mmCIF file of C-alpha atoms in Angstrom:
data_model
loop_
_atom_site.group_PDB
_atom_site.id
_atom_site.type_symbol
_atom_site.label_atom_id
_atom_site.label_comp_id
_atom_site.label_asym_id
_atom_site.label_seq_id
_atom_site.Cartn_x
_atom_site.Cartn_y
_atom_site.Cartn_z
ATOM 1 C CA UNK A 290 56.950 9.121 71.146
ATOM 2 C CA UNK A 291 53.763 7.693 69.821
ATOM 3 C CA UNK A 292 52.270 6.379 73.146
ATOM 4 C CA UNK A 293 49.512 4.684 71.299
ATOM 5 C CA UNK A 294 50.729 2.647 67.878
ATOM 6 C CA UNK A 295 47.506 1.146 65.679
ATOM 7 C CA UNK A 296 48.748 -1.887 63.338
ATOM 8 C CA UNK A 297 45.959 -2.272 60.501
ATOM 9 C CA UNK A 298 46.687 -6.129 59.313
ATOM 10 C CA UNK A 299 45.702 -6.878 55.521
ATOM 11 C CA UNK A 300 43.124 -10.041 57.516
ATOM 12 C CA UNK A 301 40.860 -6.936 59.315
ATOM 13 C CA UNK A 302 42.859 -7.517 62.686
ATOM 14 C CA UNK A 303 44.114 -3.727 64.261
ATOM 15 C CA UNK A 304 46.557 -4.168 66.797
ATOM 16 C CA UNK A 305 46.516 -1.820 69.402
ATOM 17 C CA UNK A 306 50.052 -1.474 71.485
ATOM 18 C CA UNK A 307 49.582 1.077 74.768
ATOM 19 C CA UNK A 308 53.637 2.407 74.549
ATOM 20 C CA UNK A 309 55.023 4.196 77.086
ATOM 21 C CA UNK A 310 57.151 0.901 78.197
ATOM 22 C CA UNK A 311 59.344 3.362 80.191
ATOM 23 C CA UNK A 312 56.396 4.212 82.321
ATOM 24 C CA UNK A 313 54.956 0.681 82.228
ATOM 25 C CA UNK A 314 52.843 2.248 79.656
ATOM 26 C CA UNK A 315 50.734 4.038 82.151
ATOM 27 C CA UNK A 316 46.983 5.722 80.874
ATOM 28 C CA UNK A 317 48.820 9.168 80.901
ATOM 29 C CA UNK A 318 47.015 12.031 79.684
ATOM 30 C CA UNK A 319 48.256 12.044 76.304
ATOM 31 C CA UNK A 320 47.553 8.128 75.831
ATOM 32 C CA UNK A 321 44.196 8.689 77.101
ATOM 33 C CA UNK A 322 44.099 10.960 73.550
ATOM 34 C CA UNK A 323 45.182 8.809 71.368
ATOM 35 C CA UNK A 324 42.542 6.133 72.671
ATOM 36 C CA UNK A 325 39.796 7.980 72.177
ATOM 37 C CA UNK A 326 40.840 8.670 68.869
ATOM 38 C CA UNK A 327 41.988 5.384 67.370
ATOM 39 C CA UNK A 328 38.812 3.838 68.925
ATOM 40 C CA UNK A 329 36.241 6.081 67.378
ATOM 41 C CA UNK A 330 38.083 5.468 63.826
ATOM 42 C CA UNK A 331 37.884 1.454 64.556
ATOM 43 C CA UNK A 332 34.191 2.397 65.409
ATOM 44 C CA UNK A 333 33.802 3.496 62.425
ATOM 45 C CA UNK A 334 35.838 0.932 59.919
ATOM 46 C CA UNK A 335 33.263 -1.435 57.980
ATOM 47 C CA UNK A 336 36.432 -3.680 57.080
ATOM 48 C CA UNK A 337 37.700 -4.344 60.856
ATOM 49 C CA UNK A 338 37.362 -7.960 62.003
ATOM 50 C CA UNK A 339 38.800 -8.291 65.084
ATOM 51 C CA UNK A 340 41.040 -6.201 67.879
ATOM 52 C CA UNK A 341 44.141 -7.263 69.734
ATOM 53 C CA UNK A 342 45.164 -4.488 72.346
ATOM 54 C CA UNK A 343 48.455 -5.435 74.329
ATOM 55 C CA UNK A 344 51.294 -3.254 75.705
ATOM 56 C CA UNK A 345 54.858 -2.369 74.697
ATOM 57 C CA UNK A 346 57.591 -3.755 76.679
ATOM 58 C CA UNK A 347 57.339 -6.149 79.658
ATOM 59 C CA UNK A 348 54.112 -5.076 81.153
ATOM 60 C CA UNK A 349 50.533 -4.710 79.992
ATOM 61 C CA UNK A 350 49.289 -1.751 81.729
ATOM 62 C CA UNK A 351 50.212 -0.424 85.197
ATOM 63 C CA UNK A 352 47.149 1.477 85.300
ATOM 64 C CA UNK A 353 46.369 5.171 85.667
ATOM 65 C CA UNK A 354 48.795 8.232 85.855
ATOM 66 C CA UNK A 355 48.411 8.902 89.441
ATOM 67 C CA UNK A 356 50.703 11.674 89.125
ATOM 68 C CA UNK A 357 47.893 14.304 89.385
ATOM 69 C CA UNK A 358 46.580 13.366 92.581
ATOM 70 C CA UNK A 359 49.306 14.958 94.436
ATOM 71 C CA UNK A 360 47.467 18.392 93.342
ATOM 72 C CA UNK A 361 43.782 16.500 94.142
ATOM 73 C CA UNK A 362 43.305 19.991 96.551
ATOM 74 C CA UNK A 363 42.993 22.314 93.534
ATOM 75 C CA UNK A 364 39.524 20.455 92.439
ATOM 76 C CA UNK A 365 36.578 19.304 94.373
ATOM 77 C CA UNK A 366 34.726 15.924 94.164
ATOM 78 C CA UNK A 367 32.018 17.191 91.437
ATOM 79 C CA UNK A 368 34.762 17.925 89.481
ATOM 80 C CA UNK A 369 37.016 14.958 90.048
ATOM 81 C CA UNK A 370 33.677 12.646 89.399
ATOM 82 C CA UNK A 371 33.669 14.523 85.818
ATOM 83 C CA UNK A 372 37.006 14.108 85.374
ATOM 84 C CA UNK A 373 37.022 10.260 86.027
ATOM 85 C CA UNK A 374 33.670 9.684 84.491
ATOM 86 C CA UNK A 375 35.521 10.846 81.537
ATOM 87 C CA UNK A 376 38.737 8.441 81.776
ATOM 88 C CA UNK A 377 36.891 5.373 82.614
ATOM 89 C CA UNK A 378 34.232 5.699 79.702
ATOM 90 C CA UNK A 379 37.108 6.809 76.787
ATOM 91 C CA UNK A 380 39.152 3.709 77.764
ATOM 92 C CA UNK A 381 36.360 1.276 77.760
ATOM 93 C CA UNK A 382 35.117 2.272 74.394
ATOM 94 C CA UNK A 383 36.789 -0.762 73.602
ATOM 95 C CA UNK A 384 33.698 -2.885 75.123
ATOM 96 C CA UNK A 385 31.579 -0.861 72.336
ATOM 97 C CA UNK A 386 33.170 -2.101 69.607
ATOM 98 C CA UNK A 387 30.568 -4.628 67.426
ATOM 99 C CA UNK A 388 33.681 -6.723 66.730
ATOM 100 C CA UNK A 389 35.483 -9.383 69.205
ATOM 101 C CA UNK A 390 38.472 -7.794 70.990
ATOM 102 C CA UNK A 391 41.284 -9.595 72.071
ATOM 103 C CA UNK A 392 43.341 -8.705 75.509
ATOM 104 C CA UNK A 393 47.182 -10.068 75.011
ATOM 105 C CA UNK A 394 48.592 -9.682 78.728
ATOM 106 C CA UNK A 395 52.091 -9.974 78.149
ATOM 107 C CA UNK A 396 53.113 -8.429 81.733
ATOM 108 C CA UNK A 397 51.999 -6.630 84.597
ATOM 109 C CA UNK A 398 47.706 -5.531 84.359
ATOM 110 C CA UNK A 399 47.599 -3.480 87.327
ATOM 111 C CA UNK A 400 44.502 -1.312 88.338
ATOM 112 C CA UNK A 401 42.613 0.109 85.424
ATOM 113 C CA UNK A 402 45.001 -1.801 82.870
ATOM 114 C CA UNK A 403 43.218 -4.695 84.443
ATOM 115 C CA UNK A 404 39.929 -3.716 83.888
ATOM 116 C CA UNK A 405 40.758 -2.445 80.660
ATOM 117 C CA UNK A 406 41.978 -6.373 79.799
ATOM 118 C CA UNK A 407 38.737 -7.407 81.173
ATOM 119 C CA UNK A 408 36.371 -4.942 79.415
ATOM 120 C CA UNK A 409 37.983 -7.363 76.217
ATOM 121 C CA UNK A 410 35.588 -10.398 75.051
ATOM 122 C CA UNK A 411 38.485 -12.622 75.478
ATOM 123 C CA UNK A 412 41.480 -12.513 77.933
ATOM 124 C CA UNK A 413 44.737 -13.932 77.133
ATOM 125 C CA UNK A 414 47.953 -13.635 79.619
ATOM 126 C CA UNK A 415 51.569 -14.692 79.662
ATOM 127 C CA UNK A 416 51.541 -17.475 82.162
ATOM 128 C CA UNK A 417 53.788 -15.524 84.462
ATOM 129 C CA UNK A 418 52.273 -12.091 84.582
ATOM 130 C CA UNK A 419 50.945 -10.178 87.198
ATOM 131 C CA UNK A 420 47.292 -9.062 87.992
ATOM 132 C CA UNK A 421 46.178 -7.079 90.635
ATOM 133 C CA UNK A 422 43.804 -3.951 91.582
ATOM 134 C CA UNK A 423 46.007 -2.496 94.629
ATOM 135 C CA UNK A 424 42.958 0.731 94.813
ATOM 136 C CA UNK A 425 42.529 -0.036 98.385
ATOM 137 C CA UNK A 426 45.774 -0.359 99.029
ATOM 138 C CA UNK A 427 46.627 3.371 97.710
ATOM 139 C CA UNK A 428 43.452 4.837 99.832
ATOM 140 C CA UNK A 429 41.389 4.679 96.753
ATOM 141 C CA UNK A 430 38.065 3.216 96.168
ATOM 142 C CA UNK A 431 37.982 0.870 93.047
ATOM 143 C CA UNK A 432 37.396 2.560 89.658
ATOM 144 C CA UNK A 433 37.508 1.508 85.750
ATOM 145 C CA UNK A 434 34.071 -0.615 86.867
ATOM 146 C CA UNK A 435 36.436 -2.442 88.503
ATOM 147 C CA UNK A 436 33.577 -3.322 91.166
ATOM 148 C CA UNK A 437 31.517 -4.610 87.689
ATOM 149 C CA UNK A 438 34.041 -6.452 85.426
ATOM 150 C CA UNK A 439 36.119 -8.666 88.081
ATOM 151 C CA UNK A 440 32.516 -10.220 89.459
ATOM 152 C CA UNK A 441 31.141 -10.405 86.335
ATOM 153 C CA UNK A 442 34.188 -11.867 84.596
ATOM 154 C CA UNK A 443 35.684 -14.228 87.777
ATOM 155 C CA UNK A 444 32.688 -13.913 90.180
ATOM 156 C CA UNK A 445 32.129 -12.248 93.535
ATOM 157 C CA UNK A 446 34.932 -14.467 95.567
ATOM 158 C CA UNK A 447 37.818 -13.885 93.233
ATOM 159 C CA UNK A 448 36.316 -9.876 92.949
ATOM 160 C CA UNK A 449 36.338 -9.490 96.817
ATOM 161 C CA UNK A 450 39.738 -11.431 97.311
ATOM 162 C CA UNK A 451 41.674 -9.629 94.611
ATOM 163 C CA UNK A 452 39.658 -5.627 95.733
ATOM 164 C CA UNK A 453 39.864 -5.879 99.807
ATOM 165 C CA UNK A 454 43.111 -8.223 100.054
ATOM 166 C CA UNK A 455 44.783 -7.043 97.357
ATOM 167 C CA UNK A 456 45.699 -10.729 96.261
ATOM 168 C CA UNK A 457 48.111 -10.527 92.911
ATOM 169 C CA UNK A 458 47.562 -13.298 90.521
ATOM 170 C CA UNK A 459 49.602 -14.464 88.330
ATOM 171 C CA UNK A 460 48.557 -15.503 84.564
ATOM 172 C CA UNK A 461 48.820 -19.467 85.185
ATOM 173 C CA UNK A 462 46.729 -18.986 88.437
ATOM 174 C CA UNK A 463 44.000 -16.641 86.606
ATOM 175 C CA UNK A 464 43.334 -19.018 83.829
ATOM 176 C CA UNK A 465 41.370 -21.748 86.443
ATOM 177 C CA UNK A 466 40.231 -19.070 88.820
ATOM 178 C CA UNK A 467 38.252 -17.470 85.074
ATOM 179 C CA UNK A 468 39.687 -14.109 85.362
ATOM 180 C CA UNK A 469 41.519 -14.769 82.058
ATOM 181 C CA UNK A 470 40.554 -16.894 79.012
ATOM 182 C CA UNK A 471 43.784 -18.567 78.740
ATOM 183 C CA UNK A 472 47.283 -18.389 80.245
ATOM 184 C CA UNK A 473 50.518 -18.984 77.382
ATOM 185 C CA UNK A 474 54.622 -19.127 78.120
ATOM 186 C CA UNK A 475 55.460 -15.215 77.557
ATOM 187 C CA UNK A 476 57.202 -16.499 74.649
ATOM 188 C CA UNK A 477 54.492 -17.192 72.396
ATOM 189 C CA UNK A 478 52.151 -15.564 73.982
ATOM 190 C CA UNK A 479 51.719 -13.310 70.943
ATOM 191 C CA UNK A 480 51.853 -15.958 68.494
ATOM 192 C CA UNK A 481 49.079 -17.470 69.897
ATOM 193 C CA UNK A 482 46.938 -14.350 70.260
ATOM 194 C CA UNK A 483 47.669 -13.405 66.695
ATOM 195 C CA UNK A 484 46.647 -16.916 65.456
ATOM 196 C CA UNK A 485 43.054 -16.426 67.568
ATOM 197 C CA UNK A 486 42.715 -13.095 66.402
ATOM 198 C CA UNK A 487 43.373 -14.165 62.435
ATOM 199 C CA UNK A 488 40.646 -16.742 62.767
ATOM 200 C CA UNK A 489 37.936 -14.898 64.760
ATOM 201 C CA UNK A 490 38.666 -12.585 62.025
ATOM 202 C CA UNK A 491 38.086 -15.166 59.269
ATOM 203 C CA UNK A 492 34.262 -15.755 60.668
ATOM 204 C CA UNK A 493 31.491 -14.683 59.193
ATOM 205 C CA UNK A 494 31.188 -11.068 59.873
ATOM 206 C CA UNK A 495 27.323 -10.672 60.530
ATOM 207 C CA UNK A 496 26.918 -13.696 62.333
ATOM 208 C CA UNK A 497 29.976 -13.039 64.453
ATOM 209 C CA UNK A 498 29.024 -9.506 65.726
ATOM 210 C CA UNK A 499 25.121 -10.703 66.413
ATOM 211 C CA UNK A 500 26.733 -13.571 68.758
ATOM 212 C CA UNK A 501 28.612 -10.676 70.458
ATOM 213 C CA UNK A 502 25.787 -8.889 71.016
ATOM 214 C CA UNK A 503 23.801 -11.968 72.581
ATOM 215 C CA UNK A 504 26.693 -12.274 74.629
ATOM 216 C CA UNK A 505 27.189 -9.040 76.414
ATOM 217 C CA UNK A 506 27.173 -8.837 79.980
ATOM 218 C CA UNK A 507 27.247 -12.540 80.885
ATOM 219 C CA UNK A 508 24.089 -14.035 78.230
ATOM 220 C CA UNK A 509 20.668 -13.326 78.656
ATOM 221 C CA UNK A 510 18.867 -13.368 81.340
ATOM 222 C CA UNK A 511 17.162 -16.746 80.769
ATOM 223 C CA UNK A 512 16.176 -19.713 78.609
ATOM 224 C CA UNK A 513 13.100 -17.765 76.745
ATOM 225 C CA UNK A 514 14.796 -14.341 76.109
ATOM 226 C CA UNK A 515 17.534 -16.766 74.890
ATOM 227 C CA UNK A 516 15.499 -18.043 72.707
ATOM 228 C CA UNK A 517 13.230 -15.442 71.619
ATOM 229 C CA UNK A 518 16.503 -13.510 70.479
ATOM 230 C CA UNK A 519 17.975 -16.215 68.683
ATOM 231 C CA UNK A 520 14.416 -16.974 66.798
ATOM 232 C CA UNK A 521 15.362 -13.600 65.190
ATOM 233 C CA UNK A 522 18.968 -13.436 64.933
ATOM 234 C CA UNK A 523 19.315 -16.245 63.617
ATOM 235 C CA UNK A 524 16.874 -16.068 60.748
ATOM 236 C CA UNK A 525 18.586 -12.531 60.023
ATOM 237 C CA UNK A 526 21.877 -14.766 58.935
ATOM 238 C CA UNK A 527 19.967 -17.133 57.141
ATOM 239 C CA UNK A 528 19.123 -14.821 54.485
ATOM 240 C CA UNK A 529 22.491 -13.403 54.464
ATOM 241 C CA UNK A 530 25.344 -13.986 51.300
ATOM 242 C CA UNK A 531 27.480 -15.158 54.142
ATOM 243 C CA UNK A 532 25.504 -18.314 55.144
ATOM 244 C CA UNK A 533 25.249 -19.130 51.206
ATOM 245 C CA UNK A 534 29.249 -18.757 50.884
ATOM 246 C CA UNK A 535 29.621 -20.987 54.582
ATOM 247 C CA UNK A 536 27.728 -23.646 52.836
ATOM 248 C CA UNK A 537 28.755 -22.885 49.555
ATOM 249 C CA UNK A 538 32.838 -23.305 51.148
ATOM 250 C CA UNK A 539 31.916 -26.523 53.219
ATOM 251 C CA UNK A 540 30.623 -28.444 50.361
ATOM 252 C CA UNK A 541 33.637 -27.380 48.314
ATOM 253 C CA UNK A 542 35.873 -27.975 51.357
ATOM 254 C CA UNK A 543 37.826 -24.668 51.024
ATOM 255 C CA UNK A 544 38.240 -21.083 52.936
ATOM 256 C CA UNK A 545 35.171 -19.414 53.287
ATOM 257 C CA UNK A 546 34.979 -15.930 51.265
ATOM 258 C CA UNK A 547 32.741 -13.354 53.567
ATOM 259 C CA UNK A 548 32.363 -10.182 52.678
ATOM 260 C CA UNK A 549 31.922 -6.984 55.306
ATOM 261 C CA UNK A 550 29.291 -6.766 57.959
#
């Protein structure tokens, strides 16, 4: 079984489905692999638009392979630290692609598979699935930046509800609470991530990895550095052949043409 398929759409959208659905699709060992690798060729692929990671079957992710930890006595905390340092920065390679990624929750994001969803620019969930980061719960601190993303994402009240009670929420009550962008019947859940994905894909290229960029972790830091980056950013588009084809495809009211970033 290929536990990690990569869908290459003709409109620069790669699909990324985590499948182990008989395990939930759990981060096994051999996922973990296949990650690294398909993200590091995205990384690399002038042509991608957009990313759309979701997970085979009826849940998202149920997190980490905990299977190993039964044997936890055969290695010491140095190496454990390495060994986790490793897992959590291969599976959130996603958060360094230039391009806007695109979490579909279609069931369960438990643990890590949540953070993983949240490490995405945008969140989308089937009304009815479960969240939840049960770490303390198993005797484990929080990991994945698990400690980072849910503050950053739903702020500190949602973060300390969902990491020391344990709270489960379900897509419909995420949507208002922020921790996901938008909440969808399971149904079309997919649908409607696929439509999103087609059009962020349709954007200008340049302009749409630059806003990315002046997005990361939350905005800037205040009105000037706002502004001083967008003083240059902004002119950097403005001599670009994509502007000249935006205006060039509103005048003529048709689909813009862009070429690659």
């Amino acid at each position: 079984m290929d536990e990690l398929l990569v869908d290459r759409r003709a409109d620069g959208v790669a699909v990324l489905t985590l499948n182990r659905p008989d395990r939930r699709n759990a981060m096994t060992d051999g996922m973990t692999a296949r990650w690294r690798l398909a993200v590091a060729d995205l990384a690399a692929d002038r042509d991608l638009r957009c990313v759309v990671v979701t997970g085979a079957g009826n849940a998202f992710c149920s997190g980490g392979d905990l299977s190993w930890l039964a044997e936890r006595a055969t290695e010491g905390v140095p190496a454990l630290r390495e060994r986790m340092l490793g897992f959590y920065r291969t599976w959130l390679a996603i958060a360094d692609l230039e391009v806007p990624t695109i979490a579909a929750v279609n069931g369960a994001a438990v643990g890590a598979g949540l953070c993983l969803a949240l490490a995405c620019d945008l969140v989308y969930a089937a009304e009815e699935a479960k969240l939840l980061a049960p770490f303390t719960s198993l005797g484990l601190h929080p990991g994945m930046a698990a400690t980072y993303l849910l503050p950053r994402v739903a702020g500190v009240g949602v973060a300390r509800e969902m990491l020391l009670t344990g709270r489960t929420m379900t897509g419909a009550e995420a949507a208002p609470a922020g921790l996901v962008t938008r909440a969808f019947p399971r149904e079309s859940l997919m649908a409607e991530v696929m439509g999103i994905a087609s059009r962020t894909a349709a954007n200008a290229p340049v302009a749409t990895r630059l806003t990315k960029i002046a997005l990361a972790g939350g905005g800037h830091a205040d009105l000037d550095a706002a502004l001083r980056w967008e003083s240059l950013a902004q002119p950097v588009t403005m001599v670009s052949d994509d502007m000249l084809e935006g205006l060039a495809a509103q005048r003529e009211q048709r689909v813009p043409r862009f070429g690659n970033a």
